[in-house]
Coordinates of C-alpha atoms in Angstrom, one line a residue:
M1 CA -31.9 -12.6 -0.1
Y2 CA -30.2 -10.4 2.5
K3 CA -31.2 -7.4 4.4
V4 CA -28.2 -5.2 4.0
V5 CA -27.3 -3.7 7.4
R6 CA -26.4 0.0 7.3
E7 CA -27.2 1.1 10.9
K8 CA -24.4 2.8 12.7
H9 CA -25.1 1.2 16.0
L10 CA -26.0 -2.3 16.9
K11 CA -26.5 -3.7 20.4
E12 CA -24.0 -6.5 21.2
I13 CA -26.6 -9.2 21.4
D14 CA -28.2 -8.1 18.1
R15 CA -24.8 -7.8 16.5
A16 CA -23.8 -11.4 17.5
Q17 CA -27.1 -12.9 16.4
F18 CA -27.2 -11.1 13.1
L19 CA -23.6 -12.0 12.4
E20 CA -24.4 -15.7 13.1
Q21 CA -27.5 -15.6 10.8
C22 CA -25.5 -14.0 8.0
C23 CA -22.7 -16.5 8.2
I24 CA -25.2 -19.4 8.3
G25 CA -26.8 -18.0 5.1
V26 CA -23.5 -17.8 3.3
K27 CA -22.6 -21.3 4.4
H28 CA -25.9 -22.5 2.9
I29 CA -25.2 -20.9 -0.4
V30 CA -21.6 -22.1 -0.5
D31 CA -22.6 -25.7 0.4
K32 CA -25.2 -25.7 -2.4
L33 CA -22.8 -24.1 -4.9
T34 CA -19.8 -26.4 -4.2
Q35 CA -22.0 -29.5 -4.8
Y36 CA -21.9 -28.7 -8.4
S37 CA -18.2 -29.6 -8.5
N38 CA -19.4 -33.2 -8.4
S39 CA -22.7 -33.0 -10.4
K40 CA -21.2 -30.7 -13.1
A41 CA -24.8 -29.5 -13.9
Y42 CA -23.6 -26.0 -14.7
E43 CA -26.2 -25.4 -17.3
T44 CA -29.0 -25.0 -14.8
K45 CA -30.5 -21.7 -13.8
T46 CA -30.1 -22.7 -10.1
F47 CA -26.4 -22.8 -10.4
A48 CA -26.3 -19.4 -12.1
N49 CA -28.4 -17.9 -9.3
L50 CA -26.2 -19.5 -6.6
A51 CA -23.1 -18.0 -8.2
K52 CA -24.7 -14.6 -8.2
A53 CA -25.9 -15.0 -4.6
F54 CA -22.4 -15.9 -3.5
E55 CA -21.1 -12.6 -5.0
Q56 CA -23.8 -10.6 -3.3
S57 CA -23.2 -12.3 0.1
Y58 CA -20.1 -10.2 0.5
F59 CA -22.3 -7.1 0.8
A60 CA -24.8 -8.5 3.4
I61 CA -23.4 -6.2 6.0
R62 CA -21.9 -2.9 4.9
K63 CA -22.0 -0.6 7.9
P64 CA -20.6 0.0 10.5
L65 CA -17.4 -0.7 8.7
S66 CA -15.9 -2.6 11.7
F67 CA -18.9 -4.9 11.8
A68 CA -18.7 -5.5 8.0
R69 CA -15.0 -6.4 8.4
E70 CA -15.8 -8.7 11.2
Y71 CA -18.5 -10.5 9.2
R72 CA -16.3 -10.9 6.1
I73 CA -13.3 -12.2 8.1
T74 CA -15.6 -14.7 9.9
V75 CA -17.0 -16.0 6.6
C76 CA -13.4 -16.4 5.3
K77 CA -12.3 -18.2 8.4
N78 CA -15.3 -20.4 9.1
V79 CA -16.8 -21.0 5.7
L80 CA -14.5 -20.4 2.8
S81 CA -11.2 -21.7 4.1
E82 CA -12.2 -25.3 4.6
A83 CA -10.0 -27.5 2.4
S84 CA -12.9 -29.2 0.6
T85 CA -14.6 -25.8 -0.1
V86 CA -11.4 -24.3 -1.6
Y87 CA -10.9 -27.4 -3.8
A88 CA -14.5 -27.2 -5.0
F89 CA -14.1 -23.6 -5.9
G90 CA -11.0 -24.5 -7.9
A91 CA -12.8 -27.4 -9.7
I92 CA -15.8 -25.3 -10.6
F93 CA -13.6 -22.5 -11.8
H94 CA -11.6 -24.9 -14.0
D95 CA -14.8 -26.6 -15.4
L96 CA -16.4 -23.3 -16.3
M97 CA -13.2 -21.9 -17.8
S98 CA -12.7 -25.1 -19.9
K99 CA -16.2 -25.1 -21.2
G100 CA -16.0 -21.4 -22.1
I101 CA -12.6 -21.7 -23.8
N102 CA -13.7 -24.8 -25.7
C103 CA -16.6 -22.8 -27.2
E104 CA -14.3 -19.8 -27.3
F105 CA -16.8 -17.8 -25.2
N106 CA -18.8 -17.3 -28.4
L107 CA -20.4 -14.0 -27.4
Q108 CA -22.6 -14.0 -30.4
E109 CA -24.7 -16.6 -28.6
S110 CA -26.2 -15.2 -25.4
Q111 CA -26.7 -18.8 -24.2
Q112 CA -23.0 -19.3 -23.9
M113 CA -22.7 -16.1 -21.8
D114 CA -25.6 -17.1 -19.6
L115 CA -24.3 -20.7 -19.1
F116 CA -20.6 -20.1 -18.6
L117 CA -19.3 -16.6 -18.7
Y118 CA -21.7 -14.8 -16.3
P119 CA -21.5 -17.5 -13.6
L120 CA -17.7 -17.5 -14.0
I121 CA -17.6 -13.7 -13.5
N122 CA -19.9 -13.9 -10.4
L123 CA -17.7 -16.7 -8.9
Q124 CA -14.4 -14.8 -9.5
A125 CA -15.9 -11.5 -8.3
A126 CA -16.9 -13.1 -5.1
L127 CA -13.4 -14.6 -4.6
F128 CA -11.9 -11.2 -5.4
Y129 CA -14.0 -9.5 -2.7
Y130 CA -13.4 -12.0 0.0
L131 CA -9.7 -12.3 -0.7
D132 CA -9.5 -8.6 0.3
S133 CA -10.7 -9.4 3.9
T134 CA -7.9 -11.5 5.3
P135 CA -4.8 -13.5 4.2
I136 CA -6.3 -16.6 5.7
F137 CA -8.5 -17.4 2.7
G138 CA -5.7 -16.2 0.3
K139 CA -3.3 -18.7 1.8
K140 CA -5.7 -21.5 1.0
L141 CA -6.6 -20.4 -2.5
V142 CA -3.1 -19.7 -3.9
F143 CA -2.1 -23.3 -2.9
C144 CA -5.1 -24.8 -4.7
E145 CA -3.3 -26.3 -7.7
V146 CA -6.4 -26.6 -9.9
Y147 CA -7.4 -23.0 -9.4
M148 CA -4.0 -21.4 -9.8
E149 CA -3.1 -23.5 -12.9
T150 CA -6.4 -22.5 -14.5
V151 CA -5.6 -18.9 -13.7
R152 CA -2.2 -19.1 -15.4
N153 CA -3.6 -20.8 -18.5
A154 CA -6.6 -18.4 -18.7
L155 CA -4.4 -15.3 -18.5
R156 CA -2.2 -16.7 -21.2
K157 CA -5.1 -17.6 -23.4
F158 CA -6.9 -14.3 -23.0
F159 CA -4.0 -12.0 -23.5
P160 CA -4.0 -11.9 -27.4
P161 CA -7.7 -10.9 -27.7
V162 CA -7.3 -8.4 -24.8
K163 CA -4.1 -6.9 -26.3
E164 CA -5.7 -6.6 -29.7
D165 CA -8.9 -5.2 -28.2
R166 CA -11.0 -8.1 -29.6
A167 CA -12.3 -9.2 -26.3
S168 CA -15.8 -8.4 -25.2
K169 CA -16.4 -6.2 -22.2
E170 CA -17.5 -9.3 -20.2
L171 CA -14.3 -11.1 -20.9
K172 CA -12.3 -8.1 -20.0
S173 CA -14.2 -7.9 -16.8
L174 CA -13.3 -11.5 -16.0
V175 CA -9.6 -10.9 -16.7
E176 CA -9.7 -7.8 -14.4
Y177 CA -11.3 -9.8 -11.6
I178 CA -8.7 -12.6 -11.9
I179 CA -5.7 -10.3 -11.8
A180 CA -7.2 -8.1 -9.0
G181 CA -8.1 -11.2 -7.0
I182 CA -4.5 -12.4 -6.8
Y183 CA -3.5 -8.8 -6.0
N184 CA -6.0 -8.8 -3.1
A185 CA -4.2 -11.9 -1.8
L186 CA -0.8 -10.3 -2.2
R187 CA -1.6 -7.0 -0.7
H188 CA -1.7 -8.5 2.8
E189 CA 2.0 -9.0 2.4
D190 CA 2.0 -12.5 3.7
A191 CA 5.3 -14.2 3.0
E192 CA 3.7 -17.6 2.0
I193 CA 1.4 -16.0 -0.5
S194 CA 4.1 -13.9 -2.0
A195 CA 6.5 -16.8 -2.3
R196 CA 3.7 -18.9 -4.0
V197 CA 3.0 -16.2 -6.6
I198 CA 6.7 -15.9 -7.3
E199 CA 7.0 -19.7 -7.6
L200 CA 4.2 -19.7 -10.2
R201 CA 5.9 -16.9 -12.2
L202 CA 2.6 -15.0 -12.3
T203 CA 4.4 -11.7 -12.4
D204 CA 5.8 -12.5 -15.9
I205 CA 2.3 -13.2 -17.1
V206 CA 0.6 -10.1 -15.5
R207 CA 3.4 -7.8 -16.6
A208 CA 2.2 -8.2 -20.2
Y209 CA -1.3 -6.9 -19.3
A210 CA 0.2 -3.6 -18.1
S211 CA 0.7 -2.7 -21.7
C212 CA -2.8 -3.6 -23.0
E213 CA -5.3 -1.0 -24.1
D214 CA -7.9 -1.5 -21.5
P215 CA -7.2 1.0 -18.6
K216 CA -9.1 -1.0 -16.0
I217 CA -7.1 -4.1 -16.7
Q218 CA -4.0 -2.0 -16.7
M219 CA -4.9 -0.6 -13.3
A220 CA -5.4 -4.1 -11.9
A221 CA -2.1 -5.2 -13.4
Y222 CA -0.2 -2.3 -11.9
M223 CA -1.8 -2.9 -8.5
F224 CA -0.5 -6.5 -8.8
L225 CA 3.0 -5.4 -10.0
A226 CA 3.3 -2.9 -7.2
Y227 CA 3.7 -5.8 -4.8
T228 CA 5.7 -8.2 -7.0
E229 CA 7.8 -6.2 -9.5
T230 CA 11.4 -5.5 -8.5
E231 CA 12.4 -3.5 -11.6
M232 CA 11.2 0.1 -11.1
S233 CA 11.3 0.9 -14.9
V234 CA 8.6 -1.7 -15.5
L235 CA 6.3 0.2 -13.2
E236 CA 6.2 3.3 -15.4
M237 CA 2.5 3.9 -16.3
R238 CA 2.8 4.9 -20.0
E239 CA -0.9 5.3 -20.6
S240 CA -2.3 8.6 -19.3
R241 CA -5.8 7.1 -19.0
T242 CA -4.5 4.5 -16.6
I243 CA -3.1 7.2 -14.3
E244 CA -6.4 9.1 -14.6
I245 CA -8.4 6.0 -13.5
F246 CA -6.1 5.5 -10.5
I247 CA -6.7 9.1 -9.5
E248 CA -10.5 9.0 -10.2
C249 CA -10.7 5.8 -8.2
L250 CA -8.9 7.2 -5.2
G251 CA -10.9 10.4 -5.4
S252 CA -14.1 8.5 -5.4
A253 CA -13.0 6.2 -2.6
T254 CA -12.1 9.2 -0.4
H255 CA -15.6 10.6 -0.8
S256 CA -17.4 7.3 -0.4
D257 CA -19.1 6.3 2.9
Y258 CA -17.6 2.9 2.5
K259 CA -14.1 4.3 1.7
Q260 CA -14.0 2.1 -1.4
S261 CA -14.2 2.4 -5.2
R262 CA -14.3 -0.5 -7.7
G263 CA -13.5 -2.9 -4.8
Y264 CA -10.3 -1.0 -3.8
S265 CA -10.1 0.8 -0.5
V266 CA -8.6 4.3 0.0
L267 CA -5.6 2.9 1.8
E268 CA -4.7 0.2 -0.7
L269 CA -5.1 2.6 -3.6
A270 CA -2.9 5.2 -1.9
K271 CA -0.3 2.6 -1.0
A272 CA -0.2 1.3 -4.6
I273 CA 0.1 4.8 -5.9
R274 CA 3.0 5.5 -3.5
I275 CA 4.8 2.3 -4.6
L276 CA 4.3 3.2 -8.3
A277 CA 5.5 6.8 -7.6
Q278 CA 8.9 5.3 -6.8
N279 CA 9.3 5.3 -10.6
D280 CA 10.4 8.9 -11.3
A281 CA 8.4 9.2 -14.5
N282 CA 5.2 8.4 -12.6
K283 CA 5.8 11.1 -10.0
R284 CA 5.3 14.0 -12.4
A285 CA 2.5 12.3 -14.3
L286 CA 0.5 11.6 -11.1
V287 CA 0.9 15.3 -9.9
D288 CA 0.0 16.6 -13.4
K289 CA -3.1 14.5 -13.6
G290 CA -4.4 15.7 -10.2
I291 CA -3.3 13.4 -7.4
L292 CA -2.7 16.3 -4.9
P293 CA -6.4 17.1 -4.3
C294 CA -7.0 13.5 -3.4
L295 CA -4.1 13.5 -0.9
K296 CA -5.3 16.8 0.5
N297 CA -8.7 15.2 1.2
M298 CA -6.9 12.3 3.0
L299 CA -4.9 14.8 5.1
Q300 CA -8.2 16.5 6.1
S301 CA -10.1 13.2 6.7
N302 CA -9.4 13.0 10.5
K303 CA -8.7 9.3 9.9
V304 CA -5.2 8.4 11.2
D305 CA -4.5 5.8 8.6
E306 CA -5.5 8.0 5.6
E307 CA -3.4 10.9 7.0
E308 CA -0.4 8.7 7.4
E309 CA -0.6 7.2 3.9
A310 CA -1.1 10.6 2.4
L311 CA 2.1 11.9 4.1
L312 CA 4.1 8.8 2.9
T313 CA 2.8 9.4 -0.6
L314 CA 3.6 13.1 -0.6
W315 CA 7.1 12.5 0.7
T316 CA 7.7 10.1 -2.2
L317 CA 6.3 12.6 -4.7
S318 CA 8.4 15.4 -3.3
F319 CA 11.7 13.8 -4.6
D320 CA 10.7 15.2 -8.1
P321 CA 11.7 18.9 -8.2
E322 CA 8.6 20.0 -10.2
S323 CA 6.3 17.9 -8.0
K324 CA 7.8 19.4 -4.9
K325 CA 7.0 22.9 -6.2
R326 CA 3.4 21.8 -6.8
I327 CA 3.1 20.4 -3.3
E328 CA 4.4 23.7 -1.9
E329 CA 1.9 25.7 -4.0
E330 CA -1.2 23.5 -3.6
L331 CA -0.8 22.3 0.0
G332 CA 0.9 25.3 1.4
T333 CA -2.2 26.2 3.4
L334 CA -2.0 22.9 5.2
L335 CA 1.4 23.5 6.6
P336 CA 0.0 24.6 10.0
A337 CA -1.9 21.3 10.1
V338 CA 1.3 19.5 9.2
E339 CA 2.9 21.2 12.2
Q340 CA 0.1 20.1 14.5
K341 CA 0.4 16.6 13.1
L342 CA 4.0 16.4 14.0
S343 CA 3.2 17.2 17.7
E344 CA 0.4 14.6 17.6
F345 CA 2.8 11.9 16.5
K346 CA 4.8 12.5 19.6
T347 CA 2.0 11.0 21.7
S348 CA 0.6 8.6 19.0
G349 CA 1.4 5.5 21.1
Q350 CA -0.9 6.7 24.0
E351 CA -3.6 7.8 21.6
N352 CA -3.6 4.5 19.7
A353 CA -3.8 2.5 22.9
S354 CA -6.8 4.5 24.2
T355 CA -8.5 4.4 20.9
S356 CA -8.1 0.6 20.5
A357 CA -9.7 0.2 24.0
Q358 CA -12.9 1.9 23.0
K359 CA -16.0 -0.2 22.7
S360 CA -17.8 -0.8 19.5
D361 CA -20.8 1.2 20.8
Q362 CA -18.6 4.3 21.0
P363 CA -17.6 4.7 17.4
T364 CA -15.5 7.5 16.0
A365 CA -14.0 7.9 12.6
E366 CA -10.6 7.3 13.9
A367 CA -11.6 4.4 16.1
A368 CA -13.4 2.7 13.2
C369 CA -10.3 3.0 11.0
V370 CA -8.0 1.7 13.7
T371 CA -10.3 -1.2 14.4
I372 CA -10.4 -2.2 10.7
E373 CA -6.6 -2.3 10.6
A374 CA -6.4 -4.3 13.9
E375 CA -8.9 -6.9 12.8
Q376 CA -6.8 -7.9 9.8
E377 CA -4.3 -9.5 12.2
E378 CA -5.1 -12.6 14.3
D379 CA -2.4 -11.7 16.9
P380 CA -3.2 -8.4 18.7
E381 CA 0.5 -8.0 19.4
V382 CA 1.3 -8.3 15.7
A383 CA -1.4 -5.8 14.9
F384 CA 0.0 -3.4 17.5
N385 CA 3.5 -3.7 16.3
N386 CA 2.4 -3.2 12.7
R387 CA 0.5 -0.1 13.7
K388 CA 3.5 1.3 15.6
R389 CA 5.8 0.8 12.6
K390 CA 3.3 2.5 10.4
K391 CA 3.2 5.5 12.7
Q392 CA 6.9 5.7 12.9
A393 CA 7.2 5.5 9.1
A394 CA 4.6 8.3 8.8
E395 CA 6.5 10.4 11.3
R396 CA 9.7 10.0 9.3
A397 CA 7.8 10.9 6.1
L398 CA 6.5 14.0 7.7
R399 CA 10.0 15.0 8.8
G400 CA 11.2 14.2 5.3
L401 CA 8.5 16.3 3.7
I402 CA 9.4 19.2 6.1
W403 CA 13.0 18.8 5.0
Q404 CA 12.1 18.8 1.3
L405 CA 9.8 21.8 1.5
G406 CA 12.3 23.7 3.7
I407 CA 9.9 24.6 6.4
S408 CA 10.3 24.8 10.2
V409 CA 8.0 23.5 12.8
S410 CA 7.6 23.4 16.5
S411 CA 7.6 20.0 18.2
G412 CA 7.6 19.2 21.9
G413 CA 8.6 22.8 22.7
K414 CA 11.6 22.7 20.4
E415 CA 12.1 24.4 17.1
I416 CA 13.2 22.0 14.4
Y417 CA 14.8 23.4 11.3
R418 CA 16.7 22.3 8.4
P419 CA 20.4 22.5 9.5
A420 CA 21.9 26.0 9.1
L421 CA 24.6 24.5 6.9
L422 CA 24.6 21.3 4.9
V423 CA 28.1 20.5 3.7
F424 CA 28.6 17.9 1.0
V425 CA 32.2 16.6 0.8
F426 CA 33.8 14.6 -2.0
P427 CA 36.6 12.8 -0.1
R428 CA 40.0 13.1 -1.7
Y429 CA 43.0 11.0 -0.6
K430 CA 46.7 11.6 -0.3
Q431 CA 48.9 9.6 -2.4
N432 CA 49.3 7.0 0.4
G433 CA 45.6 6.6 0.4
K434 CA 45.3 6.7 4.2
N435 CA 44.3 10.1 5.3
P436 CA 41.7 12.6 3.9
Q437 CA 42.8 16.0 2.7
A438 CA 40.9 18.2 5.1
A439 CA 41.9 21.5 6.6
P440 CA 41.7 21.5 10.4
A441 CA 38.7 23.3 11.8
N442 CA 39.6 26.6 13.4
S443 CA 36.3 28.4 14.0
G444 CA 35.7 29.1 17.6
T445 CA 32.2 30.4 17.0
L446 CA 30.7 26.9 16.6
T447 CA 32.1 25.2 19.7
D448 CA 28.8 25.2 21.4
K449 CA 27.1 23.5 18.4
H450 CA 27.0 20.0 17.3
V451 CA 28.5 18.8 14.0
M452 CA 26.8 15.8 12.5
I453 CA 28.7 13.6 10.1
S454 CA 26.9 11.1 7.8
Y455 CA 28.8 9.0 5.3
N456 CA 28.7 6.3 2.7
H457 CA 30.0 3.0 4.1
Q458 CA 33.1 3.1 1.9
H459 CA 34.0 6.5 3.5
R460 CA 33.8 5.2 7.1
Q461 CA 37.5 5.5 7.8
I462 CA 37.6 9.1 6.4
A463 CA 34.6 10.1 8.4
S464 CA 36.2 8.7 11.6
E465 CA 39.3 10.7 10.9
I466 CA 37.4 13.9 10.2
A467 CA 35.5 13.4 13.5
H468 CA 38.7 12.9 15.3
R469 CA 40.2 16.1 14.0
L470 CA 37.1 18.2 14.7
R471 CA 37.1 16.9 18.3
Q472 CA 40.7 17.8 18.6
N473 CA 39.6 21.4 17.7
H474 CA 36.9 21.3 20.5
F475 CA 33.9 20.7 18.3
K476 CA 31.1 18.5 19.6
V477 CA 30.8 15.8 16.9
W478 CA 27.8 13.6 16.5
I479 CA 28.6 10.8 14.1
D480 CA 26.4 7.8 13.4
L481 CA 29.5 5.6 13.8
D482 CA 29.2 6.3 17.5
N483 CA 25.5 6.9 18.1
M484 CA 23.4 5.4 15.4
K485 CA 22.1 1.9 14.7
S486 CA 19.9 2.7 11.7
V487 CA 18.7 5.4 9.4
D488 CA 15.5 5.6 11.6
D489 CA 17.7 6.4 14.6
L490 CA 19.5 9.0 12.5
M491 CA 16.3 10.8 11.5
D492 CA 15.0 10.5 15.1
G493 CA 18.2 11.9 16.5
M494 CA 18.1 14.9 14.2
G495 CA 14.5 15.7 15.2
H496 CA 14.4 14.9 18.9
R497 CA 17.7 14.3 20.6
R498 CA 20.0 17.0 19.4
G499 CA 17.9 19.0 17.0
E500 CA 18.2 22.1 19.1
T501 CA 22.0 22.2 18.9
L502 CA 22.7 20.6 15.5
Y503 CA 24.3 23.2 13.4
I504 CA 26.3 21.6 10.7
V505 CA 25.6 18.4 8.8
L506 CA 28.6 17.0 7.0
V507 CA 27.8 14.5 4.4
L508 CA 30.3 12.4 2.6
F509 CA 29.2 10.7 -0.7
S510 CA 30.4 9.9 -4.2
R511 CA 29.7 12.2 -7.2
K512 CA 27.3 9.9 -8.9
P513 CA 24.1 10.9 -7.1
T514 CA 24.5 14.6 -8.0
K515 CA 24.0 13.9 -11.7
D516 CA 20.3 13.4 -11.3
Q517 CA 18.3 15.9 -9.2
S518 CA 15.7 13.3 -8.0
Q519 CA 18.5 10.9 -7.0
Y520 CA 20.3 13.8 -5.4
S521 CA 17.3 14.6 -3.2
K522 CA 16.9 11.0 -2.3
F523 CA 20.5 10.8 -1.2
Q524 CA 20.1 13.9 1.0
L525 CA 17.2 12.3 2.8
S526 CA 18.9 8.9 3.1
C527 CA 21.7 10.7 4.9
L528 CA 19.4 12.6 7.2

């Protein structure tokens, strides 16, 4: 039905005309399909063909990636997000699900599969794909009562056969598309969508699927939970096959021309893995199963977004001592590239501005990636601010990784090292509870150096007193009480403002974090 466009370059006039033609074609399919919400003639071959054509319409344009993104967002805005269309999708989904459940999706009879299950899979797969493009369509669909209530009931109904491995592969595929579809809406991190999912208590339902036997459904469930679950212990991936599928999927996506695998992009897979890696048990498992080669490919991709996400993920993994050793061993040859990347981040704002200004007929790998990110936001200012925050986060991750690995780099003509001395102090009080027991500083050799003091909020008074005493002894004291507004400022200050004179870091904290090595490392980085 469609001529799939794969050309790298399209003239503007051809691009606009073809985009319009494709959108008209999708609207024709959708209009015909949604009419069945009134006629209910779902048993016809025409309906089945329309459902399949709707799924295939997502792939009408595949390259250039920026053009494919523009096409899909346009379809979501101008075709799929109309209130009547969304309601019709919900009604059809409900009707097909009801008919299938009533006959228990009797898979011994191929007629039942042809009439209800296959069209239902095609419809849900299409929704899954388009929900990935923009939050605009997701906002409409998650507020469609008939659709969301059917989703809730279906997931409850299908859990026993899925859990007990009695479900057919077709039914499992449907469940995977349903969970992954809601995840695709969630991953845009839109406040309204997230609030709606919480309101419907879908997390409680999906959480159960994380323990089922099917690794693909598990993967979809964990992708969902990465954006909704607040209890880190729940995110532990106990099935090794699930972890392997995550890694296989990311590896496949990094090598794909379309930067996707199983409908998931490189960036969303890496981000979900990074969130899941906040669970300490997952860190070691991900490294043991081979995540590092995938992240190495991302670092060498010359695509800004992939490099940034890889750095963020590596930093998260490095809080596990064994994983940190593996990162040092397997990515040690990339340290010069990491050094170069640090200097590139210094001018990232100017680079991003010039890249964004490029025309679509001057594509580069980096420009295409930046364009894709920018097109997801309606407001260019919002897109720019999000991009800026992402770069700042990646820069902090890079500095954190440098700290964890204990390497030194050159940035902006300055050598940045881990501090020469990191002093951890457990504050002790005199009996009156007012002043810390601290010997006065008397070393005259450090008076040309800065002493940095970081502290837990409960030790603010003690930190202030220590700073006062050090200054009395002619030390230059840099304390976040005076200079810092946030942890971001603290990290930036270490690396840029006074990194060349910072000599001692004095950290005040309680004894609790030292009982666990991973937590101990996290605490060090939170202070720095």
